[in-house]
Amino acid sequence: MSISRHQAVGAYQRWKPQDFDAPEGTVEPETEAAPALPEPPPAPEPEPELPAYDPLIDLKLPTAEEIERMHEEIRAAGFEEGKREGHAEGLAAGERKGYAEGKARAEAEAARLAALADRLDQSLSGIDHEVAEELMALAIELARQVVHRTLDEHPEAILGTLRAALQQLPQGHAQIRLHPEDLALVREHMGEQISHGGHRLQEDFALQRGDCRIDTQGAQLDATLETRWRRVLESLGREHAQFAPQDAVAPDGIDDNDAREDERSAGGDGASA
C-alpha cells in the first residue's frame, strides 16, 4: 500500500536528543500529536477468476432419441408444408378441370335441350294442326246435324229458302220442285205468291226435306241442302267428300242420282199447282 508524501510528513516527527542539562524530574513537553489520519478503505477483494469458456468443451451433444425426434419434426413439418402446397395446387387444378368439364357438360345439355325444344315445338305444331282439323271436322258435323234437326223441328224454314231463291231468279215463269211435304207447306203459305208470279210447284220424291230446285228457261238454281252445304265447306277450304253425310240416300231407298235421271226422262211431268 503506498502513502502519499503529505501523509508521510504528518505522521512522523523529527527526533531530537534528550537534554541532559535539564533538571531531573523535569519532563520535556511532548510534541503536539499530529491528528490521526483516516483509515484507508479496505482493499477490494479480488474477483474470483472464471474459467475460460471453451465451446467445444461445453457443447452438449444431442442424444440419439433427440436426433430422431428432430428428424421426425423436420419430416412432419416438410410433409405438412408439401401437403398444403399440393392441396392448394390440386385444388386450383381441380377447380379449373371441374369448371372446364362442367362447362362442356352444360353446353352439351343446353344443346340437347334446345334440340328437344325444337322437336317439341314441331310436335306441338303438328298436334295443333291435327287438333284444329279434328275440331273443324267436329264443328262441321255438329252444324250439319243442327241443320237437319232444325229442318225436322221447323220445316217452315223451307219458306225462307224459297223466297231467297226466287229473288235470285230473273223475271219469268219457273218450275219449283220440292219434297211433297214441303210442297204442301209452301202451297199453304205461299200459294198466292207462287200463282201470281206464274210459277209452278212440282213434287220431287228424290229431294229431301229442306231441298229446293228451280228451273227456268235460261237458268237452273240448285238450293238443295247438299249443294248449300258444299258451298259452306268450300268457303272454309274443306272438301265436300270429306264431310259428306253417311246416309246421303233419298227417301224410300231411292238413289238420288237415279231419281234425277228418271225425272229428266219423264220430261218433268209431275203434279203442278
Tab-separated table of N, CA and C in Angstrom, residues 115-260:
chain	number	residue	atom	x	y	z
A	115	ALA	N	-82.413	-28.880	-78.881
A	115	ALA	CA	-82.918	-29.794	-79.907
A	115	ALA	C	-84.255	-30.397	-79.480
A	116	LEU	N	-84.340	-30.741	-78.186
A	116	LEU	CA	-85.595	-31.295	-77.683
A	116	LEU	C	-86.716	-30.268	-77.772
A	117	ALA	N	-86.394	-29.012	-77.467
A	117	ALA	CA	-87.407	-27.961	-77.556
A	117	ALA	C	-87.870	-27.771	-79.003
A	118	ASP	N	-86.920	-27.851	-79.947
A	118	ASP	CA	-87.299	-27.729	-81.357
A	118	ASP	C	-88.232	-28.860	-81.770
A	119	ARG	N	-87.851	-30.087	-81.365
A	119	ARG	CA	-88.731	-31.222	-81.703
A	119	ARG	C	-90.088	-31.080	-81.033
A	120	LEU	N	-90.066	-30.574	-79.799
A	120	LEU	CA	-91.331	-30.392	-79.095
A	120	LEU	C	-92.195	-29.356	-79.797
A	121	ASP	N	-91.558	-28.265	-80.249
A	121	ASP	CA	-92.320	-27.252	-80.982
A	121	ASP	C	-92.921	-27.832	-82.257
A	122	GLN	N	-92.117	-28.639	-82.964
A	122	GLN	CA	-92.634	-29.261	-84.177
A	122	GLN	C	-93.784	-30.211	-83.856
A	123	SER	N	-93.603	-30.976	-82.772
A	123	SER	CA	-94.662	-31.908	-82.382
A	123	SER	C	-95.921	-31.149	-81.991
A	124	LEU	N	-95.727	-30.066	-81.220
A	124	LEU	CA	-96.890	-29.282	-80.814
A	124	LEU	C	-97.564	-28.643	-82.016
A	125	SER	N	-96.752	-28.206	-82.982
A	125	SER	CA	-97.341	-27.633	-84.191
A	125	SER	C	-98.160	-28.681	-84.930
A	126	GLY	N	-97.581	-29.897	-85.023
A	126	GLY	CA	-98.327	-30.971	-85.668
A	126	GLY	C	-99.585	-31.318	-84.901
A	127	ILE	N	-99.451	-31.357	-83.561
A	127	ILE	CA	-100.625	-31.665	-82.742
A	127	ILE	C	-101.672	-30.567	-82.884
A	128	ASP	N	-101.199	-29.310	-82.870
A	128	ASP	CA	-102.146	-28.202	-83.032
A	128	ASP	C	-102.879	-28.304	-84.363
A	129	HIS	N	-102.146	-28.660	-85.417
A	129	HIS	CA	-102.789	-28.786	-86.730
A	129	HIS	C	-103.803	-29.927	-86.719
A	130	GLU	N	-103.397	-31.057	-86.139
A	130	GLU	CA	-104.313	-32.193	-86.089
A	130	GLU	C	-105.539	-31.872	-85.247
A	131	VAL	N	-105.284	-31.240	-84.102
A	131	VAL	CA	-106.413	-30.887	-83.238
A	131	VAL	C	-107.331	-29.893	-83.937
A	132	ALA	N	-106.727	-28.927	-84.642
A	132	ALA	CA	-107.543	-27.951	-85.358
A	132	ALA	C	-108.394	-28.625	-86.426
A	133	GLU	N	-107.793	-29.580	-87.146
A	133	GLU	CA	-108.556	-30.299	-88.171
A	133	GLU	C	-109.686	-31.101	-87.540
A	134	GLU	N	-109.378	-31.759	-86.430
A	134	GLU	CA	-110.409	-32.553	-85.761
A	134	GLU	C	-111.529	-31.660	-85.230
A	135	LEU	N	-111.146	-30.523	-84.674
A	135	LEU	CA	-112.165	-29.600	-84.173
A	135	LEU	C	-113.016	-29.052	-85.313
A	136	MET	N	-112.373	-28.760	-86.445
A	136	MET	CA	-113.125	-28.272	-87.593
A	136	MET	C	-114.099	-29.338	-88.094
A	137	ALA	N	-113.618	-30.564	-88.189
A	137	ALA	CA	-114.495	-31.652	-88.636
A	137	ALA	C	-115.656	-31.845	-87.673
A	138	LEU	N	-115.344	-31.759	-86.369
A	138	LEU	CA	-116.409	-31.909	-85.380
A	138	LEU	C	-117.415	-30.770	-85.484
A	139	ALA	N	-116.912	-29.553	-85.670
A	139	ALA	CA	-117.817	-28.408	-85.780
A	139	ALA	C	-118.707	-28.524	-87.012
A	140	ILE	N	-118.125	-28.973	-88.132
A	140	ILE	CA	-118.913	-29.121	-89.361
A	140	ILE	C	-119.979	-30.195	-89.195
A	141	GLU	N	-119.590	-31.294	-88.582
A	141	GLU	CA	-120.562	-32.375	-88.377
A	141	GLU	C	-121.683	-31.927	-87.446
A	142	LEU	N	-121.315	-31.206	-86.392
A	142	LEU	CA	-122.345	-30.699	-85.481
A	142	LEU	C	-123.264	-29.719	-86.202
A	143	ALA	N	-122.684	-28.870	-87.043
A	143	ALA	CA	-123.509	-27.917	-87.790
A	143	ALA	C	-124.462	-28.642	-88.728
A	144	ARG	N	-123.968	-29.688	-89.385
A	144	ARG	CA	-124.831	-30.444	-90.295
A	144	ARG	C	-126.000	-31.072	-89.541
A	145	GLN	N	-125.688	-31.648	-88.375
A	145	GLN	CA	-126.754	-32.266	-87.595
A	145	GLN	C	-127.749	-31.226	-87.088
A	146	VAL	N	-127.208	-30.056	-86.716
A	146	VAL	CA	-128.102	-28.997	-86.243
A	146	VAL	C	-129.033	-28.546	-87.369
A	147	VAL	N	-128.500	-28.449	-88.584
A	147	VAL	CA	-129.331	-28.033	-89.717
A	147	VAL	C	-130.454	-29.032	-89.961
A	148	HIS	N	-130.103	-30.309	-89.984
A	148	HIS	CA	-131.134	-31.327	-90.218
A	148	HIS	C	-132.147	-31.351	-89.082
A	149	ARG	N	-131.647	-31.214	-87.863
A	149	ARG	CA	-132.572	-31.221	-86.727
A	149	ARG	C	-133.479	-29.999	-86.773
A	150	THR	N	-132.921	-28.873	-87.191
A	150	THR	CA	-133.729	-27.659	-87.290
A	150	THR	C	-134.828	-27.819	-88.336
A	151	LEU	N	-134.476	-28.443	-89.468
A	151	LEU	CA	-135.492	-28.667	-90.501
A	151	LEU	C	-136.561	-29.646	-90.029
A	152	ASP	N	-136.146	-30.632	-89.238
A	152	ASP	CA	-137.136	-31.582	-88.728
A	152	ASP	C	-138.077	-30.906	-87.738
A	153	GLU	N	-137.497	-30.036	-86.898
A	153	GLU	CA	-138.321	-29.382	-85.884
A	153	GLU	C	-139.036	-28.152	-86.435
A	154	HIS	N	-138.433	-27.518	-87.446
A	154	HIS	CA	-139.039	-26.304	-88.021
A	154	HIS	C	-139.054	-26.435	-89.545
A	155	PRO	N	-139.957	-27.229	-90.077
A	155	PRO	CA	-139.991	-27.418	-91.536
A	155	PRO	C	-140.333	-26.145	-92.297
A	156	GLU	N	-140.927	-25.162	-91.606
A	156	GLU	CA	-141.262	-23.911	-92.284
A	156	GLU	C	-140.032	-23.133	-92.724
A	157	ALA	N	-138.822	-23.620	-92.338
A	157	ALA	CA	-137.598	-22.956	-92.784
A	157	ALA	C	-137.475	-22.985	-94.301
A	158	ILE	N	-138.164	-23.947	-94.971
A	158	ILE	CA	-138.111	-24.010	-96.427
A	158	ILE	C	-138.726	-22.767	-97.060
A	159	LEU	N	-139.635	-22.103	-96.343
A	159	LEU	CA	-140.263	-20.902	-96.886
A	159	LEU	C	-139.233	-19.793	-97.100
A	160	GLY	N	-138.361	-19.584	-96.110
A	160	GLY	CA	-137.317	-18.575	-96.266
A	160	GLY	C	-136.336	-18.939	-97.365
A	161	THR	N	-136.021	-20.238	-97.483
A	161	THR	CA	-135.105	-20.669	-98.542
A	161	THR	C	-135.705	-20.393	-99.916
A	162	LEU	N	-137.000	-20.685	-100.079
A	162	LEU	CA	-137.649	-20.478	-101.369
A	162	LEU	C	-137.743	-18.992	-101.708
A	163	ARG	N	-138.069	-18.149	-100.755
A	163	ARG	CA	-138.152	-16.704	-101.019
A	163	ARG	C	-136.792	-16.168	-101.475
A	164	ALA	N	-135.716	-16.584	-100.786
A	164	ALA	CA	-134.377	-16.122	-101.168
A	164	ALA	C	-134.002	-16.615	-102.556
A	165	ALA	N	-134.419	-17.844	-102.911
A	165	ALA	CA	-134.091	-18.383	-104.229
A	165	ALA	C	-134.841	-17.644	-105.328
A	166	LEU	N	-136.130	-17.344	-105.111
A	166	LEU	CA	-136.904	-16.646	-106.124
A	166	LEU	C	-136.364	-15.242	-106.379
A	167	GLN	N	-135.788	-14.613	-105.363
A	167	GLN	CA	-135.236	-13.277	-105.555
A	167	GLN	C	-133.997	-13.286	-106.444
A	168	GLN	N	-133.322	-14.416	-106.528
A	168	GLN	CA	-132.118	-14.508	-107.350
A	168	GLN	C	-132.445	-14.795	-108.815
A	169	LEU	N	-133.680	-15.190	-109.102
A	169	LEU	CA	-134.046	-15.542	-110.473
A	169	LEU	C	-134.495	-14.308	-111.249
A	170	PRO	N	-134.262	-14.316	-112.557
A	170	PRO	CA	-134.784	-13.221	-113.389
A	170	PRO	C	-136.302	-13.357	-113.544
A	171	GLN	N	-136.887	-12.348	-114.093
A	171	GLN	CA	-138.329	-12.380	-114.294
A	171	GLN	C	-138.684	-13.482	-115.295
A	172	GLY	N	-139.717	-14.207	-114.997
A	172	GLY	CA	-140.145	-15.278	-115.889
A	172	GLY	C	-140.772	-16.401	-115.105
A	173	HIS	N	-141.357	-17.313	-115.826
A	173	HIS	CA	-142.013	-18.439	-115.182
A	173	HIS	C	-140.959	-19.455	-114.763
A	174	ALA	N	-141.182	-20.076	-113.611
A	174	ALA	CA	-140.230	-21.050	-113.077
A	174	ALA	C	-140.976	-22.267	-112.584
A	175	GLN	N	-140.270	-23.378	-112.644
A	175	GLN	CA	-140.799	-24.629	-112.114
A	175	GLN	C	-140.055	-24.928	-110.806
A	176	ILE	N	-140.829	-25.034	-109.744
A	176	ILE	CA	-140.243	-25.204	-108.407
A	176	ILE	C	-140.493	-26.634	-107.961
A	177	ARG	N	-139.416	-27.367	-107.735
A	177	ARG	CA	-139.535	-28.756	-107.298
A	177	ARG	C	-139.190	-28.848	-105.823
A	178	LEU	N	-140.061	-29.528	-105.082
A	178	LEU	CA	-139.904	-29.637	-103.632
A	178	LEU	C	-140.248	-31.048	-103.182
A	179	HIS	N	-139.834	-31.357	-101.964
A	179	HIS	CA	-140.281	-32.586	-101.327
A	179	HIS	C	-141.792	-32.473	-101.119
A	180	PRO	N	-142.551	-33.569	-101.275
A	180	PRO	CA	-144.017	-33.476	-101.185
A	180	PRO	C	-144.515	-32.776	-99.926
A	181	GLU	N	-143.906	-33.052	-98.781
A	181	GLU	CA	-144.358	-32.404	-97.546
A	181	GLU	C	-144.041	-30.908	-97.566
A	182	ASP	N	-142.880	-30.568	-98.106
A	182	ASP	CA	-142.545	-29.146	-98.216
A	182	ASP	C	-143.459	-28.461	-99.234
A	183	LEU	N	-143.825	-29.191	-100.301
A	183	LEU	CA	-144.698	-28.590	-101.312
A	183	LEU	C	-146.045	-28.218	-100.706
A	184	ALA	N	-146.591	-29.085	-99.876
A	184	ALA	CA	-147.870	-28.773	-99.231
A	184	ALA	C	-147.736	-27.558	-98.324
A	185	LEU	N	-146.606	-27.462	-97.631
A	185	LEU	CA	-146.384	-26.320	-96.733
A	185	LEU	C	-146.245	-25.019	-97.524
A	186	VAL	N	-145.544	-25.087	-98.667
A	186	VAL	CA	-145.357	-23.892	-99.491
A	186	VAL	C	-146.688	-23.476	-100.120
A	187	ARG	N	-147.465	-24.463	-100.585
A	187	ARG	CA	-148.749	-24.133	-101.192
A	187	ARG	C	-149.654	-23.450	-100.177
A	188	GLU	N	-149.544	-23.869	-98.895
A	188	GLU	CA	-150.396	-23.285	-97.869
A	188	GLU	C	-150.001	-21.845	-97.562
A	189	HIS	N	-148.703	-21.573	-97.473
A	189	HIS	CA	-148.248	-20.257	-97.014
A	189	HIS	C	-147.848	-19.315	-98.161
A	190	MET	N	-147.499	-19.874	-99.335
A	190	MET	CA	-147.014	-19.020	-100.419
A	190	MET	C	-147.745	-19.304	-101.736
A	191	GLY	N	-148.874	-20.013	-101.658
A	191	GLY	CA	-149.577	-20.394	-102.879
A	191	GLY	C	-149.975	-19.199	-103.720
A	192	GLU	N	-150.497	-18.167	-103.102
A	192	GLU	CA	-150.940	-16.996	-103.848
A	192	GLU	C	-149.753	-16.290	-104.499
A	193	GLN	N	-148.647	-16.179	-103.776
A	193	GLN	CA	-147.459	-15.531	-104.347
A	193	GLN	C	-146.906	-16.327	-105.513
A	194	ILE	N	-146.930	-17.673	-105.395
A	194	ILE	CA	-146.424	-18.515	-106.474
A	194	ILE	C	-147.305	-18.366	-107.721
A	195	SER	N	-148.612	-18.398	-107.525
A	195	SER	CA	-149.525	-18.281	-108.667
A	195	SER	C	-149.428	-16.910	-109.319
A	196	HIS	N	-149.298	-15.877	-108.502
A	196	HIS	CA	-149.205	-14.523	-109.048
A	196	HIS	C	-147.935	-14.343	-109.872
A	197	GLY	N	-146.868	-15.027	-109.510
A	197	GLY	CA	-145.623	-14.926	-110.264
A	197	GLY	C	-145.589	-15.828	-111.479
A	198	GLY	N	-146.617	-16.647	-111.678
A	198	GLY	CA	-146.647	-17.525	-112.833
A	198	GLY	C	-145.763	-18.748	-112.672
A	199	HIS	N	-145.483	-19.135	-111.446
A	199	HIS	CA	-144.622	-20.287	-111.203
A	199	HIS	C	-145.466	-21.529	-110.955
A	200	ARG	N	-144.811	-22.682	-111.106
A	200	ARG	CA	-145.480	-23.956	-110.874
A	200	ARG	C	-144.747	-24.734	-109.796
A	201	LEU	N	-145.501	-25.419	-108.967
A	201	LEU	CA	-144.948	-26.280	-107.925
A	201	LEU	C	-145.017	-27.719	-108.390
A	202	GLN	N	-143.960	-28.475	-108.123
A	202	GLN	CA	-143.893	-29.863	-108.563
A	202	GLN	C	-143.259	-30.715	-107.456
A	203	GLU	N	-143.891	-31.840	-107.198
A	203	GLU	CA	-143.351	-32.777	-106.211
A	203	GLU	C	-142.127	-33.476	-106.777
A	204	ASP	N	-141.161	-33.738	-105.889
A	204	ASP	CA	-139.945	-34.463	-106.294
A	204	ASP	C	-139.544	-35.346	-105.116
A	205	PHE	N	-139.861	-36.649	-105.279
A	205	PHE	CA	-139.547	-37.580	-104.181
A	205	PHE	C	-138.037	-37.809	-104.019
A	206	ALA	N	-137.268	-37.398	-105.004
A	206	ALA	CA	-135.816	-37.553	-104.887
A	206	ALA	C	-135.197	-36.504	-103.969
A	207	LEU	N	-135.953	-35.482	-103.658
A	207	LEU	CA	-135.441	-34.421	-102.785
A	207	LEU	C	-135.756	-34.721	-101.329
A	208	GLN	N	-134.935	-34.178	-100.457
A	208	GLN	CA	-135.145	-34.314	-99.022
A	208	GLN	C	-135.891	-33.098	-98.500
A	209	ARG	N	-136.349	-33.213	-97.261
A	209	ARG	CA	-136.974	-32.059	-96.630
A	209	ARG	C	-135.960	-30.930	-96.552
A	210	GLY	N	-136.384	-29.749	-96.985
A	210	GLY	CA	-135.491	-28.606	-96.999
A	210	GLY	C	-134.828	-28.366	-98.333
A	211	ASP	N	-134.932	-29.363	-99.294
A	211	ASP	CA	-134.324	-29.182	-100.611
A	211	ASP	C	-135.264	-28.397	-101.522
A	212	CYS	N	-134.651	-27.753	-102.502
A	212	CYS	CA	-135.427	-26.980	-103.468
A	212	CYS	C	-134.626	-26.850	-104.746
A	213	ARG	N	-135.304	-27.120	-105.905
A	213	ARG	CA	-134.691	-26.909	-107.216
A	213	ARG	C	-135.642	-26.041	-108.035
A	214	ILE	N	-135.073	-25.068	-108.697
A	214	ILE	CA	-135.879	-24.151	-109.502
A	214	ILE	C	-135.304	-24.124	-110.912
A	215	ASP	N	-136.166	-24.427	-111.885
A	215	ASP	CA	-135.756	-24.430	-113.292
A	215	ASP	C	-136.512	-23.328	-114.035
A	216	THR	N	-135.792	-22.619	-114.834
A	216	THR	CA	-136.379	-21.602	-115.708
A	216	THR	C	-135.882	-21.851	-117.123
A	217	GLN	N	-136.322	-21.043	-118.050
A	217	GLN	CA	-135.886	-21.223	-119.433
A	217	GLN	C	-134.401	-20.919	-119.607
A	218	GLY	N	-133.888	-20.020	-118.820
A	218	GLY	CA	-132.488	-19.649	-119.012
A	218	GLY	C	-131.572	-19.992	-117.863
A	219	ALA	N	-132.082	-20.551	-116.777
A	219	ALA	CA	-131.224	-20.820	-115.619
A	219	ALA	C	-131.811	-21.936	-114.785
A	220	GLN	N	-130.951	-22.491	-113.951
A	220	GLN	CA	-131.362	-23.520	-113.002
A	220	GLN	C	-130.685	-23.215	-111.665
A	221	LEU	N	-131.468	-23.229	-110.630
A	221	LEU	CA	-130.957	-22.925	-109.292
A	221	LEU	C	-131.083	-24.164	-108.422
A	222	ASP	N	-129.927	-24.605	-107.918
A	222	ASP	CA	-129.893	-25.771	-107.031
A	222	ASP	C	-129.803	-25.261	-105.600
A	223	ALA	N	-130.894	-25.381	-104.875
A	223	ALA	CA	-130.944	-24.933	-103.484
A	223	ALA	C	-131.126	-26.102	-102.541
A	224	THR	N	-130.578	-27.262	-102.934
A	224	THR	CA	-130.659	-28.423	-102.045
A	224	THR	C	-129.698	-28.238	-100.870
A	225	LEU	N	-129.965	-28.979	-99.806
A	225	LEU	CA	-129.087	-28.906	-98.626
A	225	LEU	C	-127.662	-29.337	-98.965
A	226	GLU	N	-127.546	-30.350	-99.808
A	226	GLU	CA	-126.219	-30.842	-100.164
A	226	GLU	C	-125.404	-29.763	-100.870
A	227	THR	N	-126.042	-29.069	-101.811
A	227	THR	CA	-125.321	-28.028	-102.544
A	227	THR	C	-124.962	-26.862	-101.630
A	228	ARG	N	-125.917	-26.453	-100.826
A	228	ARG	CA	-125.629	-25.357	-99.902
A	228	ARG	C	-124.541	-25.748	-98.900
A	229	TRP	N	-124.577	-26.995	-98.489
A	229	TRP	CA	-123.553	-27.483	-97.557
A	229	TRP	C	-122.172	-27.490	-98.221
A	230	ARG	N	-122.142	-27.886	-99.500
A	230	ARG	CA	-120.871	-27.892	-100.226
A	230	ARG	C	-120.297	-26.474	-100.316
A	231	ARG	N	-121.138	-25.511	-100.542
A	231	ARG	CA	-120.657	-24.130	-100.624
A	231	ARG	C	-120.077	-23.656	-99.283
A	232	VAL	N	-120.729	-24.055	-98.218
A	232	VAL	CA	-120.198	-23.680	-96.892
A	232	VAL	C	-118.821	-24.287	-96.675
A	233	LEU	N	-118.660	-25.573	-97.042
A	233	LEU	CA	-117.365	-26.235	-96.858
A	233	LEU	C	-116.295	-25.604	-97.735
A	234	GLU	N	-116.670	-25.247	-98.964
A	234	GLU	CA	-115.691	-24.613	-99.851
A	234	GLU	C	-115.238	-23.265	-99.304
A	235	SER	N	-116.147	-22.547	-98.676
A	235	SER	CA	-115.754	-21.265	-98.083
A	235	SER	C	-114.803	-21.459	-96.900
A	236	LEU	N	-114.861	-22.637	-96.291
A	236	LEU	CA	-113.952	-22.959	-95.184
A	236	LEU	C	-112.689	-23.651	-95.666
A	237	GLY	N	-112.575	-23.852	-96.985
A	237	GLY	CA	-111.390	-24.520	-97.512
A	237	GLY	C	-111.406	-26.017	-97.289
A	238	ARG	N	-112.576	-26.609	-97.193
A	238	ARG	CA	-112.689	-28.043	-96.958
A	238	ARG	C	-113.366	-28.702	-98.154
A	239	GLU	N	-113.074	-30.007	-98.325
A	239	GLU	CA	-113.674	-30.758	-99.421
A	239	GLU	C	-114.994	-31.357	-98.958
A	240	HIS	N	-115.939	-31.368	-99.881
A	240	HIS	CA	-117.260	-31.870	-99.521
A	240	HIS	C	-117.236	-33.365	-99.238
A	241	ALA	N	-116.450	-34.119	-100.029
A	241	ALA	CA	-116.423	-35.573	-99.844
A	241	ALA	C	-115.911	-35.951	-98.462
A	242	GLN	N	-115.071	-35.096	-97.888
A	242	GLN	CA	-114.503	-35.397	-96.582
A	242	GLN	C	-115.548	-35.307	-95.485
A	243	PHE	N	-116.584	-34.482	-95.701
A	243	PHE	CA	-117.590	-34.273	-94.670
A	243	PHE	C	-118.984	-34.629	-95.166
A	244	ALA	N	-119.062	-35.464	-96.208
A	244	ALA	CA	-120.364	-35.855	-96.739
A	244	ALA	C	-121.075	-36.743	-95.733
A	245	PRO	N	-122.381	-36.580	-95.550
A	245	PRO	CA	-123.121	-37.424	-94.612
A	245	PRO	C	-123.133	-38.862	-95.077
A	246	GLN	N	-123.136	-39.767	-94.104
A	246	GLN	CA	-123.073	-41.184	-94.423
A	246	GLN	C	-124.388	-41.702	-94.983
A	247	ASP	N	-125.477	-41.045	-94.627
A	247	ASP	CA	-126.796	-41.534	-95.046
A	247	ASP	C	-127.361	-40.692	-96.176
A	248	ALA	N	-126.517	-40.319	-97.148
A	248	ALA	CA	-126.975	-39.485	-98.262
A	248	ALA	C	-127.715	-40.334	-99.277
A	249	VAL	N	-128.846	-40.874	-98.862
A	249	VAL	CA	-129.690	-41.698	-99.721
A	249	VAL	C	-131.083	-41.107	-99.703
A	250	ALA	N	-131.721	-41.060	-100.836
A	250	ALA	CA	-133.047	-40.463	-100.931
A	250	ALA	C	-134.044	-41.310	-100.173
A	251	PRO	N	-135.159	-40.716	-99.777
A	251	PRO	CA	-136.179	-41.476	-99.053
A	251	PRO	C	-136.654	-42.680	-99.843
A	252	ASP	N	-137.168	-43.666	-99.089
A	252	ASP	CA	-137.705	-44.904	-99.648
A	252	ASP	C	-136.647	-45.687	-100.394
A	253	GLY	N	-135.375	-45.504	-100.098
A	253	GLY	CA	-134.313	-46.298	-100.697
A	253	GLY	C	-134.002	-45.932	-102.122
A	254	ILE	N	-134.502	-44.794	-102.618
A	254	ILE	CA	-134.261	-44.385	-103.992
A	254	ILE	C	-132.971	-43.599	-104.040
A	255	ASP	N	-132.049	-44.013	-104.876
A	255	ASP	CA	-130.793	-43.280	-105.004
A	255	ASP	C	-131.061	-41.913	-105.612
A	256	ASP	N	-130.408	-40.918	-105.090
A	256	ASP	CA	-130.658	-39.547	-105.527
A	256	ASP	C	-130.365	-39.360	-107.011
A	257	ASN	N	-129.256	-39.885	-107.506
A	257	ASN	CA	-128.899	-39.720	-108.916
A	257	ASN	C	-129.877	-40.443	-109.824
A	258	ASP	N	-130.289	-41.672	-109.435
A	258	ASP	CA	-131.254	-42.418	-110.249
A	258	ASP	C	-132.579	-41.679	-110.321
A	259	ALA	N	-132.994	-41.117	-109.194
A	259	ALA	CA	-134.274	-40.406	-109.188
A	259	ALA	C	-134.227	-39.203	-110.115
A	260	ARG	N	-133.082	-38.517	-110.157
A	260	ARG	CA	-132.970	-37.353	-111.021
A	260	ARG	C	-132.989	-37.769	-112.490
